[in-house]
Every structure is written in C-alpha cells, then in structure tokens.
Amino acid sequence: GGGHGRTATGVRATEGRTVAVDPNVIPLGWWVYIEGVGYRRAEDTGGAIKGSIIDVYIESSSEARRFGRKRGKTVYIIGPKKPEE
C-alpha cells in the first residue's frame, strides 16, 4: 500500500496494529483477530481492498514481500473494543 502518512481513520499506519479493510464488511475502528497473525485494528481502506480481503500493514517492503499473500486465514471480527490479552 501507499502506507505513508495518515490512514482513512486519520491515524498513522502502525506495524503490528493497522490493517486495511472493506468498511462495508468490517467497520473502521473495529478489531479483528487474524489466525496466525494476531489482533489488528481496521484503520484504513484501499481501492483494491474489497469484500473479504484484508491488507496487513508491514513497515518494511522486504518484510512485506516475505509475508506475501496469505489465503484461507480465518479472520474473527471482534468489535470496537480489543479484548484484554
């Protein structure tokens, strides 16, 4: 993604927290739990992010390439509050 500056929710994209979602599927500001990845917050949108696609924000492009595309991960939509871990 473009990753620089502000997200659709006005916060800075942060590795380990920010994901981009289709806001028709997951409301912005809500937390999700991605199998094998962990808790992430829906803080951004993107033209290519439609339906069940989620874009996990990763700071470095080499890390992003290593992470690659994951298919078939279970995503749990948690809600507006992150559960206590």
mmCIF file of N, CA and C in Angstrom:
data_model
loop_
_atom_site.group_PDB
_atom_site.id
_atom_site.type_symbol
_atom_site.label_atom_id
_atom_site.label_comp_id
_atom_site.label_asym_id
_atom_site.label_seq_id
_atom_site.Cartn_x
_atom_site.Cartn_y
_atom_site.Cartn_z
ATOM 1 N N GLY A 1 0.812 -1.211 0.000
ATOM 2 C CA GLY A 1 0.000 0.000 0.000
ATOM 3 C C GLY A 1 0.838 1.250 0.000
ATOM 4 N N GLY A 2 0.180 2.390 -0.030
ATOM 5 C CA GLY A 2 0.862 3.677 -0.017
ATOM 6 C C GLY A 2 1.493 3.965 1.323
ATOM 7 N N GLY A 3 0.897 3.454 2.395
ATOM 8 C CA GLY A 3 1.467 3.435 3.728
ATOM 9 C C GLY A 3 2.058 4.698 4.320
ATOM 10 N N HIS A 4 2.217 5.769 3.555
ATOM 11 C CA HIS A 4 2.889 6.936 4.120
ATOM 12 C C HIS A 4 1.858 7.945 4.608
ATOM 13 N N GLY A 5 2.081 8.472 5.791
ATOM 14 C CA GLY A 5 1.176 9.489 6.295
ATOM 15 C C GLY A 5 -0.021 8.884 7.000
ATOM 16 N N ARG A 6 -1.176 9.465 6.752
ATOM 17 C CA ARG A 6 -2.359 9.129 7.528
ATOM 18 C C ARG A 6 -3.213 8.070 6.847
ATOM 19 N N THR A 7 -3.907 7.303 7.665
ATOM 20 C CA THR A 7 -4.840 6.303 7.166
ATOM 21 C C THR A 7 -6.218 6.940 6.993
ATOM 22 N N ALA A 8 -7.171 6.148 6.543
ATOM 23 C CA ALA A 8 -8.546 6.630 6.365
ATOM 24 C C ALA A 8 -9.159 7.091 7.685
ATOM 25 N N THR A 9 -8.664 6.563 8.806
ATOM 26 C CA THR A 9 -9.198 6.969 10.110
ATOM 27 C C THR A 9 -8.396 8.107 10.724
ATOM 28 N N GLY A 10 -7.360 8.585 10.009
ATOM 29 C CA GLY A 10 -6.604 9.731 10.486
ATOM 30 C C GLY A 10 -5.436 9.398 11.388
ATOM 31 N N VAL A 11 -5.210 8.115 11.654
ATOM 32 C CA VAL A 11 -4.057 7.725 12.477
ATOM 33 C C VAL A 11 -2.919 7.308 11.557
ATOM 34 N N ARG A 12 -1.711 7.283 12.102
ATOM 35 C CA ARG A 12 -0.569 6.822 11.321
ATOM 36 C C ARG A 12 -0.601 5.293 11.281
ATOM 37 N N ALA A 13 -0.393 4.745 10.084
ATOM 38 C CA ALA A 13 -0.336 3.285 9.952
ATOM 39 C C ALA A 13 0.792 2.746 10.824
ATOM 40 N N THR A 14 0.502 1.711 11.601
ATOM 41 C CA THR A 14 1.461 1.161 12.545
ATOM 42 C C THR A 14 1.563 -0.343 12.364
ATOM 43 N N GLU A 15 2.791 -0.813 12.146
ATOM 44 C CA GLU A 15 3.010 -2.248 12.031
ATOM 45 C C GLU A 15 2.593 -2.912 13.336
ATOM 46 N N GLY A 16 1.955 -4.079 13.213
ATOM 47 C CA GLY A 16 1.506 -4.780 14.410
ATOM 48 C C GLY A 16 0.133 -4.333 14.879
ATOM 49 N N ARG A 17 -0.446 -3.317 14.199
ATOM 50 C CA ARG A 17 -1.783 -2.864 14.581
ATOM 51 C C ARG A 17 -2.688 -2.626 13.380
ATOM 52 N N THR A 18 -2.196 -1.895 12.382
ATOM 53 C CA THR A 18 -3.065 -1.411 11.308
ATOM 54 C C THR A 18 -3.336 -2.468 10.240
ATOM 55 N N VAL A 19 -4.622 -2.621 9.887
ATOM 56 C CA VAL A 19 -4.991 -3.342 8.676
ATOM 57 C C VAL A 19 -5.962 -2.481 7.879
ATOM 58 N N ALA A 20 -5.937 -2.682 6.560
ATOM 59 C CA ALA A 20 -6.897 -2.020 5.678
ATOM 60 C C ALA A 20 -7.996 -3.022 5.352
ATOM 61 N N VAL A 21 -9.235 -2.530 5.359
ATOM 62 C CA VAL A 21 -10.395 -3.399 5.187
ATOM 63 C C VAL A 21 -11.382 -2.766 4.215
ATOM 64 N N ASP A 22 -12.365 -3.548 3.814
ATOM 65 C CA ASP A 22 -13.536 -3.021 3.123
ATOM 66 C C ASP A 22 -14.510 -2.614 4.224
ATOM 67 N N PRO A 23 -14.760 -1.306 4.391
ATOM 68 C CA PRO A 23 -15.608 -0.865 5.512
ATOM 69 C C PRO A 23 -17.061 -1.336 5.399
ATOM 70 N N ASN A 24 -17.458 -1.857 4.226
ATOM 71 C CA ASN A 24 -18.780 -2.470 4.115
ATOM 72 C C ASN A 24 -18.821 -3.830 4.807
ATOM 73 N N VAL A 25 -17.645 -4.414 5.023
ATOM 74 C CA VAL A 25 -17.545 -5.735 5.645
ATOM 75 C C VAL A 25 -17.134 -5.610 7.112
ATOM 76 N N ILE A 26 -16.104 -4.814 7.369
ATOM 77 C CA ILE A 26 -15.595 -4.604 8.729
ATOM 78 C C ILE A 26 -15.581 -3.107 8.988
ATOM 79 N N PRO A 27 -16.323 -2.633 9.985
ATOM 80 C CA PRO A 27 -16.343 -1.184 10.253
ATOM 81 C C PRO A 27 -14.967 -0.659 10.641
ATOM 82 N N LEU A 28 -14.626 0.528 10.157
ATOM 83 C CA LEU A 28 -13.363 1.158 10.536
ATOM 84 C C LEU A 28 -13.338 1.365 12.044
ATOM 85 N N GLY A 29 -12.190 1.121 12.638
ATOM 86 C CA GLY A 29 -12.032 1.266 14.084
ATOM 87 C C GLY A 29 -12.246 -0.033 14.837
ATOM 88 N N TRP A 30 -12.805 -1.041 14.162
ATOM 89 C CA TRP A 30 -13.046 -2.320 14.839
ATOM 90 C C TRP A 30 -11.788 -3.178 14.854
ATOM 91 N N TRP A 31 -11.715 -4.048 15.828
ATOM 92 C CA TRP A 31 -10.624 -5.009 15.957
ATOM 93 C C TRP A 31 -11.002 -6.316 15.288
ATOM 94 N N VAL A 32 -10.001 -6.936 14.691
ATOM 95 C CA VAL A 32 -10.167 -8.288 14.160
ATOM 96 C C VAL A 32 -9.055 -9.153 14.731
ATOM 97 N N TYR A 33 -9.265 -10.450 14.705
ATOM 98 C CA TYR A 33 -8.204 -11.386 15.074
ATOM 99 C C TYR A 33 -7.930 -12.239 13.847
ATOM 100 N N ILE A 34 -6.691 -12.194 13.354
ATOM 101 C CA ILE A 34 -6.311 -12.955 12.166
ATOM 102 C C ILE A 34 -5.499 -14.160 12.611
ATOM 103 N N GLU A 35 -5.972 -15.331 12.226
ATOM 104 C CA GLU A 35 -5.299 -16.584 12.561
ATOM 105 C C GLU A 35 -3.832 -16.519 12.141
ATOM 106 N N GLY A 36 -2.940 -16.802 13.068
ATOM 107 C CA GLY A 36 -1.512 -16.817 12.762
ATOM 108 C C GLY A 36 -0.862 -15.448 12.714
ATOM 109 N N VAL A 37 -1.650 -14.383 12.873
ATOM 110 C CA VAL A 37 -1.111 -13.016 12.813
ATOM 111 C C VAL A 37 -1.361 -12.298 14.135
ATOM 112 N N GLY A 38 -2.598 -12.374 14.629
ATOM 113 C CA GLY A 38 -2.935 -11.753 15.901
ATOM 114 C C GLY A 38 -3.979 -10.665 15.749
ATOM 115 N N TYR A 39 -4.120 -9.855 16.788
ATOM 116 C CA TYR A 39 -5.104 -8.777 16.784
ATOM 117 C C TYR A 39 -4.618 -7.630 15.915
ATOM 118 N N ARG A 40 -5.515 -7.114 15.110
ATOM 119 C CA ARG A 40 -5.222 -5.955 14.276
ATOM 120 C C ARG A 40 -6.451 -5.059 14.288
ATOM 121 N N ARG A 41 -6.238 -3.772 14.009
ATOM 122 C CA ARG A 41 -7.342 -2.811 14.031
ATOM 123 C C ARG A 41 -7.618 -2.299 12.618
ATOM 124 N N ALA A 42 -8.871 -2.283 12.242
ATOM 125 C CA ALA A 42 -9.286 -1.794 10.920
ATOM 126 C C ALA A 42 -9.158 -0.273 10.909
ATOM 127 N N GLU A 43 -8.054 0.219 10.369
ATOM 128 C CA GLU A 43 -7.770 1.655 10.413
ATOM 129 C C GLU A 43 -7.655 2.287 9.039
ATOM 130 N N ASP A 44 -7.730 1.484 7.986
ATOM 131 C CA ASP A 44 -7.525 2.048 6.661
ATOM 132 C C ASP A 44 -8.383 1.304 5.640
ATOM 133 N N THR A 45 -8.496 1.927 4.457
ATOM 134 C CA THR A 45 -9.198 1.331 3.333
ATOM 135 C C THR A 45 -8.269 1.406 2.138
ATOM 136 N N GLY A 46 -8.642 0.771 1.050
ATOM 137 C CA GLY A 46 -7.829 0.851 -0.158
ATOM 138 C C GLY A 46 -8.657 0.430 -1.355
ATOM 139 N N GLY A 47 -8.315 0.957 -2.521
ATOM 140 C CA GLY A 47 -9.067 0.656 -3.730
ATOM 141 C C GLY A 47 -9.162 -0.828 -4.038
ATOM 142 N N ALA A 48 -8.092 -1.566 -3.723
ATOM 143 C CA ALA A 48 -8.067 -3.000 -4.035
ATOM 144 C C ALA A 48 -8.611 -3.845 -2.889
ATOM 145 N N ILE A 49 -8.968 -3.207 -1.780
ATOM 146 C CA ILE A 49 -9.429 -3.941 -0.597
ATOM 147 C C ILE A 49 -10.946 -4.046 -0.676
ATOM 148 N N LYS A 50 -11.438 -5.174 -1.206
ATOM 149 C CA LYS A 50 -12.874 -5.364 -1.396
ATOM 150 C C LYS A 50 -13.290 -6.692 -0.783
ATOM 151 N N GLY A 51 -14.456 -6.689 -0.166
ATOM 152 C CA GLY A 51 -15.013 -7.937 0.361
ATOM 153 C C GLY A 51 -14.162 -8.505 1.475
ATOM 154 N N SER A 52 -13.734 -9.755 1.300
ATOM 155 C CA SER A 52 -13.046 -10.454 2.396
ATOM 156 C C SER A 52 -11.538 -10.229 2.389
ATOM 157 N N ILE A 53 -11.036 -9.289 1.576
ATOM 158 C CA ILE A 53 -9.592 -9.012 1.546
ATOM 159 C C ILE A 53 -9.227 -8.064 2.692
ATOM 160 N N ILE A 54 -8.155 -8.406 3.396
ATOM 161 C CA ILE A 54 -7.613 -7.533 4.439
ATOM 162 C C ILE A 54 -6.143 -7.312 4.118
ATOM 163 N N ASP A 55 -5.696 -6.068 4.208
ATOM 164 C CA ASP A 55 -4.303 -5.735 3.946
ATOM 165 C C ASP A 55 -3.623 -5.466 5.289
ATOM 166 N N VAL A 56 -2.654 -6.310 5.642
ATOM 167 C CA VAL A 56 -1.923 -6.166 6.906
ATOM 168 C C VAL A 56 -0.776 -5.198 6.683
ATOM 169 N N TYR A 57 -0.734 -4.122 7.465
ATOM 170 C CA TYR A 57 0.321 -3.127 7.289
ATOM 171 C C TYR A 57 1.649 -3.648 7.835
ATOM 172 N N ILE A 58 2.666 -3.619 6.988
ATOM 173 C CA ILE A 58 4.028 -4.014 7.379
ATOM 174 C C ILE A 58 4.962 -2.888 6.947
ATOM 175 N N GLU A 59 5.783 -2.440 7.884
ATOM 176 C CA GLU A 59 6.635 -1.257 7.688
ATOM 177 C C GLU A 59 7.610 -1.412 6.518
ATOM 178 N N SER A 60 8.361 -2.498 6.501
ATOM 179 C CA SER A 60 9.443 -2.607 5.517
ATOM 180 C C SER A 60 8.972 -3.399 4.299
ATOM 181 N N SER A 61 9.357 -2.954 3.109
ATOM 182 C CA SER A 61 8.900 -3.634 1.896
ATOM 183 C C SER A 61 9.493 -5.038 1.793
ATOM 184 N N SER A 62 10.713 -5.240 2.318
ATOM 185 C CA SER A 62 11.283 -6.595 2.268
ATOM 186 C C SER A 62 10.506 -7.539 3.196
ATOM 187 N N GLU A 63 10.117 -7.044 4.370
ATOM 188 C CA GLU A 63 9.273 -7.847 5.273
ATOM 189 C C GLU A 63 7.926 -8.134 4.622
ATOM 190 N N ALA A 64 7.364 -7.126 3.960
ATOM 191 C CA ALA A 64 6.064 -7.300 3.299
ATOM 192 C C ALA A 64 6.154 -8.367 2.224
ATOM 193 N N ARG A 65 7.239 -8.351 1.460
ATOM 194 C CA ARG A 65 7.416 -9.377 0.423
ATOM 195 C C ARG A 65 7.555 -10.753 1.057
ATOM 196 N N ARG A 66 8.283 -10.839 2.164
ATOM 197 C CA ARG A 66 8.461 -12.115 2.854
ATOM 198 C C ARG A 66 7.121 -12.615 3.404
ATOM 199 N N PHE A 67 6.323 -11.701 3.928
ATOM 200 C CA PHE A 67 4.991 -12.054 4.446
ATOM 201 C C PHE A 67 4.099 -12.537 3.305
ATOM 202 N N GLY A 68 4.144 -11.819 2.194
ATOM 203 C CA GLY A 68 3.425 -12.212 0.991
ATOM 204 C C GLY A 68 1.916 -12.198 1.153
ATOM 205 N N ARG A 69 1.258 -12.894 0.231
ATOM 206 C CA ARG A 69 -0.198 -13.015 0.288
ATOM 207 C C ARG A 69 -0.551 -14.290 1.025
ATOM 208 N N LYS A 70 -1.483 -14.173 1.944
ATOM 209 C CA LYS A 70 -1.952 -15.351 2.663
ATOM 210 C C LYS A 70 -3.394 -15.596 2.248
ATOM 211 N N ARG A 71 -3.699 -16.837 1.972
ATOM 212 C CA ARG A 71 -5.071 -17.184 1.620
ATOM 213 C C ARG A 71 -5.609 -18.152 2.655
ATOM 214 N N GLY A 72 -6.905 -18.086 2.846
ATOM 215 C CA GLY A 72 -7.552 -19.074 3.700
ATOM 216 C C GLY A 72 -7.315 -18.883 5.185
ATOM 217 N N LYS A 73 -6.832 -17.713 5.589
ATOM 218 C CA LYS A 73 -6.702 -17.429 7.023
ATOM 219 C C LYS A 73 -8.086 -17.122 7.583
ATOM 220 N N THR A 74 -8.347 -17.616 8.774
ATOM 221 C CA THR A 74 -9.607 -17.276 9.426
ATOM 222 C C THR A 74 -9.463 -15.919 10.089
ATOM 223 N N VAL A 75 -10.435 -15.045 9.843
ATOM 224 C CA VAL A 75 -10.454 -13.726 10.463
ATOM 225 C C VAL A 75 -11.698 -13.633 11.335
ATOM 226 N N TYR A 76 -11.493 -13.313 12.601
ATOM 227 C CA TYR A 76 -12.601 -13.149 13.531
ATOM 228 C C TYR A 76 -12.843 -11.659 13.722
ATOM 229 N N ILE A 77 -14.062 -11.218 13.459
ATOM 230 C CA ILE A 77 -14.392 -9.814 13.662
ATOM 231 C C ILE A 77 -14.756 -9.654 15.132
ATOM 232 N N ILE A 78 -13.952 -8.875 15.875
ATOM 233 C CA ILE A 78 -14.090 -8.779 17.335
ATOM 234 C C ILE A 78 -15.065 -7.689 17.723
ATOM 235 N N GLY A 79 -14.884 -6.492 17.195
ATOM 236 C CA GLY A 79 -15.751 -5.375 17.563
ATOM 237 C C GLY A 79 -14.935 -4.147 17.889
ATOM 238 N N PRO A 80 -15.583 -3.119 18.437
ATOM 239 C CA PRO A 80 -14.900 -1.834 18.662
ATOM 240 C C PRO A 80 -13.899 -1.852 19.812
ATOM 241 N N LYS A 81 -13.949 -2.852 20.677
ATOM 242 C CA LYS A 81 -13.007 -2.925 21.805
ATOM 243 C C LYS A 81 -12.106 -4.135 21.671
ATOM 244 N N LYS A 82 -10.797 -3.918 21.886
ATOM 245 C CA LYS A 82 -9.854 -5.034 21.856
ATOM 246 C C LYS A 82 -9.964 -5.797 23.162
ATOM 247 N N PRO A 83 -10.096 -7.120 23.104
ATOM 248 C CA PRO A 83 -10.166 -7.895 24.362
ATOM 249 C C PRO A 83 -8.860 -7.797 25.132
ATOM 250 N N GLU A 84 -8.942 -7.933 26.412
ATOM 251 C CA GLU A 84 -7.722 -7.992 27.239
ATOM 252 C C GLU A 84 -7.011 -9.283 26.926
ATOM 253 N N GLU A 85 -5.702 -9.195 26.687
ATOM 254 C CA GLU A 85 -4.949 -10.408 26.337
ATOM 255 C C GLU A 85 -4.428 -11.084 27.580
#
